[in-house]
Coordinates of C-alpha atoms in Angstrom, one line a residue:
M13 CA 22.7 -13.2 19.5
A14 CA 19.0 -13.5 18.1
D15 CA 18.6 -14.6 14.5
R16 CA 17.5 -11.6 12.4
V17 CA 14.1 -11.5 10.5
R18 CA 14.0 -9.6 7.3
I19 CA 10.9 -7.7 6.6
F20 CA 9.7 -7.5 2.9
D21 CA 6.8 -4.9 2.3
T22 CA 4.7 -5.4 -0.6
T23 CA 2.5 -2.6 -0.1
L24 CA 3.1 -1.2 -3.3
R25 CA 2.7 -4.4 -5.5
D26 CA 0.0 -6.6 -3.4
G27 CA -1.3 -3.7 -1.6
E28 CA -2.3 -1.9 -4.5
Q29 CA -4.4 -5.4 -5.7
A30 CA -7.0 -4.3 -3.2
A31 CA -10.2 -3.8 -4.9
G32 CA -10.4 -0.1 -5.8
V33 CA -6.8 0.8 -4.7
S34 CA -4.5 2.9 -7.3
F35 CA -1.6 4.6 -6.1
S36 CA -0.2 7.4 -8.1
A37 CA 3.3 7.4 -9.0
E38 CA 4.2 10.4 -6.5
E39 CA 2.1 8.6 -3.8
K40 CA 4.3 5.6 -4.4
L41 CA 7.3 7.2 -4.0
Q42 CA 6.5 8.7 -0.8
I43 CA 5.5 5.5 0.8
A44 CA 8.5 4.2 -0.4
K45 CA 10.8 6.7 1.0
L46 CA 8.8 6.2 4.4
L47 CA 9.4 2.5 4.2
E48 CA 13.1 3.2 3.7
R49 CA 13.4 5.4 6.6
M50 CA 11.7 2.8 8.8
G51 CA 14.2 0.2 7.9
V52 CA 12.2 -2.1 6.0
D53 CA 14.6 -4.8 4.2
C54 CA 13.3 -5.0 0.9
I55 CA 10.5 -3.0 -0.8
E56 CA 8.5 -4.9 -3.7
A57 CA 8.0 -1.6 -5.7
G58 CA 5.4 -3.1 -8.0
F59 CA 5.0 -5.3 -10.9
A60 CA 6.9 -3.6 -13.8
A61 CA 5.8 -5.8 -16.7
A62 CA 1.9 -5.0 -15.9
S63 CA 1.8 -1.6 -17.5
P64 CA 4.0 1.1 -18.7
A65 CA 2.8 3.3 -15.7
D66 CA 4.0 0.6 -13.2
F67 CA 7.3 0.2 -15.1
D68 CA 7.9 3.8 -14.7
A69 CA 6.8 3.9 -11.1
V70 CA 9.0 0.9 -10.2
N71 CA 12.1 2.5 -12.2
R72 CA 11.4 5.8 -10.3
I73 CA 11.8 4.2 -6.8
A74 CA 14.7 2.1 -7.9
R75 CA 16.6 5.2 -9.0
E76 CA 15.5 7.5 -6.0
V77 CA 15.3 5.3 -2.9
R78 CA 18.6 4.1 -1.3
G79 CA 19.3 2.1 1.9
T80 CA 17.0 -0.8 1.2
Q81 CA 16.5 -3.6 -1.3
I82 CA 14.2 -2.9 -4.3
A83 CA 12.4 -5.7 -5.8
T84 CA 9.7 -6.2 -8.6
L85 CA 7.4 -9.2 -9.2
C86 CA 7.8 -11.2 -12.5
R87 CA 5.8 -13.9 -13.9
A88 CA 8.0 -16.9 -14.9
V89 CA 8.2 -15.6 -18.6
P90 CA 10.9 -14.0 -20.5
N91 CA 9.4 -10.6 -21.2
D92 CA 8.5 -10.2 -17.7
V93 CA 12.0 -10.8 -16.3
D94 CA 13.7 -8.9 -18.8
Q95 CA 11.2 -5.7 -18.3
G96 CA 11.6 -6.4 -14.6
W97 CA 15.4 -6.2 -14.5
E98 CA 15.3 -3.0 -16.9
A99 CA 13.0 -1.3 -14.3
I100 CA 15.1 -2.0 -11.1
R101 CA 18.5 -2.2 -12.7
D102 CA 19.6 1.4 -11.2
A103 CA 18.7 0.2 -7.9
E104 CA 21.4 0.3 -5.2
N105 CA 20.6 -3.6 -4.4
P106 CA 18.1 -4.9 -6.7
R107 CA 16.0 -8.2 -6.6
I108 CA 14.1 -10.0 -9.0
H109 CA 11.1 -11.8 -7.6
V110 CA 9.9 -14.8 -10.0
F111 CA 6.8 -16.8 -9.4
L112 CA 5.0 -19.5 -10.9
S113 CA 1.8 -21.9 -9.6
S114 CA 2.6 -25.2 -8.0
S115 CA -0.8 -26.4 -7.2
D116 CA -2.5 -28.8 -9.3
I117 CA -5.5 -26.8 -9.6
H118 CA -3.5 -24.0 -11.0
I119 CA -1.3 -26.1 -13.4
A120 CA -4.5 -27.7 -14.8
H121 CA -7.0 -24.9 -15.1
Q122 CA -4.8 -21.9 -15.1
L123 CA -1.6 -22.6 -16.7
R124 CA -3.2 -25.5 -18.7
K125 CA 0.5 -27.4 -18.5
D126 CA 1.8 -30.4 -16.7
R127 CA 4.1 -30.7 -13.7
E128 CA 7.2 -31.4 -15.7
S129 CA 6.6 -28.2 -18.2
V130 CA 6.2 -26.2 -15.0
L131 CA 9.5 -27.4 -13.2
Q132 CA 11.4 -26.7 -16.6
Q133 CA 9.6 -22.9 -17.0
A134 CA 10.8 -22.3 -13.2
R135 CA 14.3 -23.4 -13.7
E136 CA 14.9 -21.6 -16.9
M137 CA 13.2 -18.1 -15.6
V138 CA 15.1 -18.3 -12.2
A139 CA 18.5 -18.8 -14.3
R140 CA 17.4 -16.0 -16.8
A141 CA 16.8 -13.8 -13.7
K142 CA 20.2 -14.8 -12.2
Q143 CA 21.9 -13.5 -15.4
Y144 CA 21.0 -10.1 -14.4
T145 CA 21.3 -10.0 -10.6
S146 CA 22.8 -11.9 -7.7
D147 CA 19.5 -11.7 -5.9
V148 CA 16.8 -13.7 -7.1
E149 CA 13.6 -14.8 -5.2
F150 CA 11.2 -17.6 -6.2
S151 CA 7.7 -18.2 -5.2
P152 CA 5.6 -21.4 -5.8
M153 CA 2.3 -19.8 -6.0
D154 CA -0.7 -21.7 -3.9
A155 CA 2.1 -23.6 -2.3
T156 CA -0.2 -24.5 0.5
R157 CA -2.5 -26.3 -1.6
S158 CA 0.1 -27.9 -3.6
D159 CA 1.4 -31.5 -3.3
V160 CA 4.3 -31.2 -0.6
D161 CA 6.7 -33.3 -2.5
F162 CA 6.1 -31.5 -5.7
V163 CA 7.0 -28.2 -3.8
R164 CA 9.9 -29.4 -2.3
R165 CA 11.0 -30.8 -5.7
M166 CA 10.5 -27.5 -7.3
L167 CA 12.3 -25.7 -4.6
R168 CA 15.2 -27.8 -4.9
E169 CA 15.4 -27.3 -8.7
V170 CA 15.2 -23.4 -8.6
I171 CA 17.7 -23.2 -5.7
E172 CA 20.1 -25.2 -8.0
A173 CA 19.3 -22.7 -10.7
G174 CA 20.2 -19.8 -8.5
A175 CA 17.4 -18.7 -6.3
T176 CA 18.7 -17.0 -3.2
T177 CA 15.3 -16.6 -1.5
I178 CA 12.5 -19.2 -1.6
N179 CA 9.0 -17.8 -0.7
I180 CA 6.2 -19.9 0.6
P181 CA 2.9 -18.1 -0.5
D182 CA -0.2 -19.1 1.4
T183 CA -2.0 -17.3 -1.8
V184 CA -5.5 -18.1 -0.7
G185 CA -5.2 -18.0 3.0
Y186 CA -5.9 -21.6 3.2
A187 CA -3.2 -22.8 6.0
I188 CA -3.7 -23.1 9.8
P189 CA -0.7 -22.0 11.9
D190 CA 0.4 -25.3 13.2
E191 CA 0.0 -26.9 9.6
F192 CA 2.0 -24.1 8.2
A193 CA 4.9 -24.3 10.7
R194 CA 5.2 -28.0 9.6
F195 CA 5.2 -27.0 6.0
I196 CA 8.2 -24.7 6.6
T197 CA 10.0 -27.2 8.9
G198 CA 9.7 -29.8 6.2
I199 CA 11.3 -27.5 3.6
L200 CA 14.2 -26.8 5.9
E201 CA 14.7 -30.5 6.8
D202 CA 14.2 -32.0 3.3
V203 CA 15.1 -29.7 0.7
P204 CA 18.6 -29.8 -0.4
G205 CA 20.3 -26.2 -0.1
A206 CA 17.4 -24.9 1.8
D207 CA 19.8 -24.2 4.6
N208 CA 22.0 -21.7 2.5
V209 CA 19.0 -19.6 1.4
V210 CA 16.4 -17.4 3.1
V211 CA 13.2 -19.1 3.7
S212 CA 10.3 -16.5 3.2
V213 CA 6.7 -16.6 3.7
H214 CA 3.7 -14.6 2.3
C215 CA 0.4 -15.1 3.9
H216 CA -3.1 -13.8 2.8
N217 CA -5.8 -13.1 5.2
D218 CA -9.0 -15.1 4.0
L219 CA -9.4 -16.6 7.2
G220 CA -8.0 -13.9 9.3
L221 CA -4.9 -16.1 10.1
S222 CA -2.2 -14.3 8.0
T223 CA -0.3 -12.8 10.9
A224 CA -0.7 -15.8 12.9
N225 CA 0.5 -18.0 10.2
S226 CA 3.6 -15.7 9.4
L227 CA 4.7 -15.9 13.0
A228 CA 4.2 -19.5 13.1
A229 CA 6.6 -19.9 10.3
V230 CA 9.2 -17.6 11.9
G231 CA 9.0 -20.0 15.0
A232 CA 9.6 -22.9 12.4
G233 CA 12.7 -21.2 10.9
A234 CA 11.5 -18.8 8.3
R235 CA 13.7 -15.6 8.3
Q236 CA 11.7 -13.1 6.0
V237 CA 7.9 -12.2 6.3
E238 CA 6.4 -10.6 3.3
C239 CA 3.7 -8.1 4.6
T240 CA 1.8 -4.6 3.8
I241 CA 1.0 -1.5 5.8
N242 CA -2.5 -2.1 7.5
G243 CA -2.8 -5.5 5.9
L244 CA -3.8 -3.9 2.7
G245 CA -4.1 -6.3 -0.2
E246 CA -6.1 -8.9 -2.6
R247 CA -9.3 -10.0 -1.1
A248 CA -9.2 -9.9 2.6
G249 CA -5.5 -8.7 2.5
N250 CA -2.2 -9.7 3.6
T251 CA -0.2 -10.1 6.8
S252 CA 0.0 -6.6 8.6
L253 CA 3.4 -5.1 8.8
E254 CA 2.8 -3.2 11.9
E255 CA 1.2 -6.4 13.7
T256 CA 4.1 -8.5 12.7
V257 CA 6.9 -5.9 13.7
M258 CA 5.4 -5.3 17.0
A259 CA 4.6 -9.2 17.8
I260 CA 8.2 -9.8 17.1
R261 CA 9.4 -6.9 19.2
T262 CA 6.9 -7.6 22.0
R263 CA 7.3 -11.2 22.4
A264 CA 11.2 -11.4 21.8
D265 CA 11.4 -13.8 24.7
H266 CA 9.2 -16.2 23.0
L267 CA 10.1 -16.0 19.2
G268 CA 14.0 -15.3 19.8
V269 CA 14.6 -13.3 16.7
E270 CA 15.1 -9.3 16.2
I271 CA 14.1 -7.1 13.5
G272 CA 15.6 -3.9 12.1
V273 CA 12.2 -2.1 11.6
D274 CA 11.9 1.2 13.5
P275 CA 8.4 1.2 15.0
Q276 CA 8.1 4.9 15.6
Y277 CA 7.1 5.1 11.8
L278 CA 4.3 2.6 12.0
V279 CA 1.5 5.0 12.7
P280 CA 2.7 7.7 10.2
A281 CA 2.9 4.9 7.7
S282 CA -0.5 3.6 8.5
R283 CA -2.0 6.9 8.0
M284 CA -0.1 7.7 4.7
V285 CA -1.3 4.5 3.2
Q286 CA -5.0 5.0 4.3
D287 CA -4.8 8.3 2.6
F288 CA -3.5 7.3 -0.4
A289 CA -5.6 4.3 -0.7
G290 CA -8.9 5.6 0.4
M291 CA -9.2 2.7 2.8
H292 CA -9.6 3.6 6.4
V293 CA -8.8 0.8 9.1
Q294 CA -11.1 0.0 11.5
P295 CA -11.0 1.8 15.0
N296 CA -10.1 -1.7 16.9
K297 CA -7.3 -2.5 14.3
A298 CA -4.2 -3.3 16.3
I299 CA -1.6 -1.1 16.6
V300 CA -2.5 1.6 14.4
G301 CA -6.3 1.6 14.9
L302 CA -7.9 4.9 16.6
N303 CA -8.9 2.7 19.9
A304 CA -5.7 0.5 20.0
F305 CA -4.7 2.3 23.0
R306 CA -7.7 4.0 24.2
H307 CA -9.5 2.9 27.5
Q308 CA -13.1 3.1 28.3
S309 CA -13.4 0.7 31.4
G310 CA -13.0 2.6 34.6
I311 CA -11.1 -0.2 36.0
H312 CA -8.8 -0.1 32.9
Q313 CA -8.4 3.8 33.2
D314 CA -7.5 3.5 37.0
G315 CA -5.1 0.9 36.2
V316 CA -3.3 2.6 33.3
V317 CA -3.1 5.9 35.2
K318 CA -1.3 4.1 38.2
M319 CA 1.1 2.2 36.0
R320 CA 0.8 2.1 32.0
E321 CA 1.9 -1.5 32.0
T322 CA -1.2 -2.6 33.7
Y323 CA -3.2 -2.7 30.6
E324 CA -0.9 -1.9 27.8
I325 CA 1.8 -4.4 26.4
M326 CA 3.2 -1.7 24.1
D327 CA 4.1 2.1 24.5
P328 CA 1.8 4.0 22.1
K329 CA 4.7 6.6 21.8
E330 CA 7.0 3.7 20.5
V331 CA 4.9 3.0 17.6
G332 CA 4.1 6.7 16.6
W333 CA 1.3 7.6 18.5
V334 CA 1.8 11.3 19.6
E335 CA 0.9 11.7 23.5
G336 CA -1.6 14.4 24.6
S337 CA -2.4 17.1 22.0
Q338 CA -1.3 16.8 18.4
F339 CA 1.3 19.1 17.0
V340 CA -0.7 22.4 16.1
L341 CA 0.2 24.8 13.4
S342 CA -1.5 28.2 12.7
K343 CA -1.5 31.0 10.3
L344 CA 1.5 32.5 12.2
S345 CA 3.6 29.1 11.4
G346 CA 6.5 29.5 8.9
R347 CA 7.6 27.3 6.2
A348 CA 10.5 25.8 8.2
G349 CA 8.1 24.8 11.0
F350 CA 5.7 23.4 8.3
R351 CA 8.4 21.5 6.6
S352 CA 9.7 20.2 9.8
R353 CA 6.5 18.8 10.9
L354 CA 5.8 17.1 7.7
E355 CA 9.2 15.3 7.6
D356 CA 8.1 14.3 11.4
L357 CA 5.0 12.8 9.6
G358 CA 7.1 10.9 7.2
Y359 CA 6.7 13.0 4.0
D360 CA 9.6 13.9 1.8
L361 CA 8.7 16.7 -0.6
D362 CA 10.7 18.5 -3.2
A363 CA 10.8 22.3 -3.6
D364 CA 7.6 22.5 -5.8
E365 CA 5.6 20.1 -3.8
L366 CA 6.6 21.6 -0.5
K367 CA 5.7 25.3 -2.0
A368 CA 2.3 23.9 -3.2
A369 CA 1.3 22.1 0.1
F370 CA 2.4 25.4 1.9
D371 CA 0.2 27.5 -0.2
R372 CA -2.7 25.1 0.7
F373 CA -1.9 25.3 4.3
Q374 CA -1.9 29.1 4.7
Q375 CA -5.3 29.1 2.9
L376 CA -6.7 26.5 5.3
A377 CA -5.0 28.4 8.5
D378 CA -6.9 31.7 7.3
R379 CA -10.1 29.7 7.9
K380 CA -9.4 27.4 10.9
T381 CA -7.9 28.6 14.2
V382 CA -5.6 25.6 14.5
V383 CA -4.3 23.0 11.9
D384 CA -3.1 19.7 13.4
D385 CA -1.4 16.7 12.1
R386 CA -4.5 15.2 10.4
D387 CA -5.0 18.3 8.4
L388 CA -1.6 18.4 7.3
E389 CA -1.9 14.7 6.2
A390 CA -4.9 15.5 4.3
I391 CA -3.2 18.5 2.4
V392 CA -0.2 16.6 1.2
M393 CA -2.6 13.6 0.4
D394 CA -4.6 16.0 -1.7
R395 CA -1.7 17.5 -3.5
L396 CA 0.1 14.1 -4.2
G397 CA -3.1 12.4 -5.1
Q398 CA -3.9 14.5 -8.0
P399 CA -2.6 13.8 -11.4
T400 CA -0.4 16.5 -12.8
E401 CA -2.4 17.1 -15.9
G402 CA -6.1 17.0 -16.9
W403 CA -9.3 18.8 -16.1
Q404 CA -8.9 21.3 -13.1
L405 CA -11.8 22.8 -11.1
V406 CA -12.1 26.7 -11.7
S407 CA -15.3 27.4 -9.7
I408 CA -18.5 26.1 -8.4
D409 CA -21.8 27.7 -7.4
I410 CA -24.5 25.6 -5.9
S411 CA -28.2 26.2 -5.5
A412 CA -30.4 24.1 -3.0
G413 CA -32.9 24.2 -0.5
T414 CA -35.8 22.5 1.0
T415 CA -38.2 23.9 -1.7
A416 CA -35.7 24.4 -4.5
T417 CA -34.4 22.0 -7.2
P418 CA -30.8 21.5 -6.8
S419 CA -28.6 22.9 -9.4
A420 CA -24.8 23.2 -9.8
T421 CA -22.9 25.7 -12.2
V422 CA -19.5 24.5 -12.7
T423 CA -16.5 26.0 -14.6
L424 CA -13.4 23.5 -15.5
R425 CA -10.2 24.1 -17.2
S426 CA -9.5 21.5 -19.9
P427 CA -6.2 19.5 -20.5
D428 CA -5.9 22.0 -23.4
D429 CA -6.0 24.8 -21.0
E430 CA -9.6 26.0 -22.3
E431 CA -12.3 27.1 -19.8
C432 CA -15.8 25.6 -20.3
S433 CA -18.8 26.1 -18.1
G434 CA -22.2 24.2 -17.9
A435 CA -25.1 23.8 -15.4
K436 CA -27.2 21.0 -14.5
T437 CA -29.8 19.9 -11.8
G438 CA -29.8 16.6 -9.9
T439 CA -31.6 14.8 -7.0
G440 CA -29.2 16.5 -4.6
P441 CA -26.2 19.1 -4.7
V442 CA -23.7 16.1 -5.3
D443 CA -25.7 14.6 -8.0
A444 CA -26.1 18.1 -9.6
I445 CA -22.1 18.5 -9.6
Y446 CA -21.7 15.1 -11.0
Q447 CA -24.0 15.5 -13.7
T448 CA -22.6 19.0 -14.8
I449 CA -18.9 17.5 -14.7
R450 CA -19.9 14.4 -16.8
E451 CA -21.6 16.7 -19.4
L452 CA -18.5 18.9 -19.6
T453 CA -15.8 16.2 -19.6
G454 CA -17.8 13.7 -21.8
V455 CA -16.8 10.7 -19.6
E456 CA -19.2 8.0 -19.2
D457 CA -19.2 6.4 -15.8
E458 CA -21.0 4.6 -13.2
L459 CA -20.4 5.8 -9.7
E460 CA -19.6 2.7 -7.4
E461 CA -18.7 4.4 -4.1
Y462 CA -19.2 7.8 -2.3
S463 CA -18.0 8.6 1.2
V464 CA -17.5 11.7 3.3
T465 CA -15.1 11.5 6.6
S466 CA -14.4 14.3 8.8
I467 CA -10.6 14.9 9.0
T468 CA -10.8 16.7 12.5
E469 CA -13.5 17.5 15.0
G470 CA -15.5 20.7 14.9
L471 CA -17.5 22.7 12.5
D472 CA -14.4 24.0 11.0
A473 CA -13.2 20.4 10.2
Q474 CA -12.1 19.5 6.8
G475 CA -14.3 17.0 4.9
D476 CA -12.4 14.1 3.0
V477 CA -14.5 12.7 0.1
T478 CA -13.3 9.4 -1.6
I479 CA -15.3 8.4 -4.7
R480 CA -14.7 5.3 -6.9
I481 CA -16.0 5.2 -10.7
L482 CA -16.2 2.5 -13.2
I483 CA -15.2 3.5 -16.5
D484 CA -14.9 0.8 -19.3
G485 CA -14.4 -2.0 -16.5
A486 CA -11.8 -0.3 -14.6
T487 CA -12.3 1.2 -11.2
H488 CA -10.7 4.6 -10.5
T489 CA -10.4 6.2 -7.1
G490 CA -10.7 10.0 -6.5
R491 CA -10.0 11.8 -3.3
A492 CA -10.1 15.5 -2.1
T493 CA -10.3 17.5 1.0
D494 CA -11.6 20.9 1.6
Q495 CA -13.9 22.6 4.5
D496 CA -16.6 22.6 1.8
I497 CA -17.7 19.1 1.2
L498 CA -19.3 19.9 -1.9
V499 CA -16.0 21.5 -3.4
A500 CA -14.3 18.5 -2.3
S501 CA -16.8 16.2 -4.0
A502 CA -16.4 18.0 -7.2
R503 CA -12.5 17.8 -6.7
A504 CA -12.7 14.0 -6.0
Y505 CA -14.8 13.5 -9.0
I506 CA -12.4 15.3 -11.3
N507 CA -9.5 13.4 -9.5
A508 CA -11.1 10.0 -10.6
I509 CA -11.5 11.3 -14.1
N510 CA -8.0 12.5 -14.5
R511 CA -6.9 9.2 -13.4
H512 CA -8.8 7.5 -16.2
V513 CA -7.6 10.0 -18.9
S514 CA -3.9 9.6 -17.5
G515 CA -4.4 5.6 -17.3
Q516 CA -3.4 5.7 -13.5
T517 CA -5.3 2.4 -12.0
G518 CA -4.3 -0.8 -10.6
A519 CA -7.4 -2.4 -11.3
T520 CA -6.6 -2.5 -15.4
A521 CA -3.3 -3.9 -15.0
A522 CA -4.2 -6.5 -12.4
A523 CA -6.8 -7.7 -14.4
T524 CA -4.7 -8.7 -17.2
Q525 CA -2.2 -10.7 -15.0
E526 CA -2.6 -14.1 -13.4
R527 CA -3.5 -14.0 -9.7
T528 CA -0.2 -13.4 -7.8
P529 CA 1.2 -14.8 -4.8

């Protein structure tokens, strides 16, 4: 029987460290529930000690998600370990993940310590975590730029202190696959106790080699891969979960290992994370990109028509692509069919969320002939992405044209439930909207990014607006969809402001922490 490789997903922790990405608590819970349904072995739910909002999100996932392990990342300091345990103690199968730098450049310039004190700190914090739970993971950060003998010594000591998983991070994406494989082989051969723990890898994509390095490590004996949906993460991102899963499944003949992930949820998970993160993958992205199973060459088309396997090494239906036309709903569709399709797409809504989403669906269905999967995903993303409290858009009127100065009249409902109105001009209708909202809310910000994409094809398509604003050094993302892109633009801007007001941002928390594995 083949060895089993564990899939450790860190979309909610390292994925959220991608610049400009900030998941709300509801979004994190939806992603976690879909990962659980997918069969991911362990979900790193966040960095519990980073902020009160992160603590609450990790704690909620630990309480509500069952059937998979829940982990939280902790610096090797007492407060992080203690808070981490408080956040995940209600999990069905909790794990504390402790990290500490091992490279001389980090020890000298970031930690400003010496090797011996770092070793002592690692031992003590692993032992502290072990008092709370039997499942403790340890990561020597920047391992691939560290002295090999020192890394092995550190691993030996944390195993003796109680670590049950030792994770090797290629923190800055420095390794080359054959080199990384030798690194893993050396650990398994030369570190006492390494054969009795799980050896894991966490690779970054700075040289575009994260998935290749992870697979090389699996070939060398690693039995856990840390990855994210769409490869989302710090800088150039992390090992892609969908690429790792399908490489292991497709080339089981070569790798000789198996995994427990159900691939039919890969495309739904990719779309969910794209929507919530406001970061769309490129069309030629492996497995989940729009062009991943499209064929334009006549020769390729002819081959696929005769036998799919001539030019496809994977079945698109296996990874969640819908064959032919997408599932279509209309204004005649009922709540049961609506709920059933959302469940097929990986969403798990409570009664209030379902009612709000269904009301929005009915409004859209009155204006569109058909509502397909992409519209449904946009509806749910739009509902879950909005903070539950804060400013709300009541009405908006726009005046613009080739000879008129663009102006916007906007009415908002304040967090205190009072209505206020204002009107401003701008260089264009969107600028006029933002000038008015800025004056009404009193928020001083800098617009960093504004983008509009079409959810579906046709003149009746919904527009998906994503903006990023900078307030007091922190980036806040706002997203909204509507058939009227000006309405969507207003709601996206208000969404970003509400995230600032409610403190929902990954950027501020991440900025206060050491760079993580």
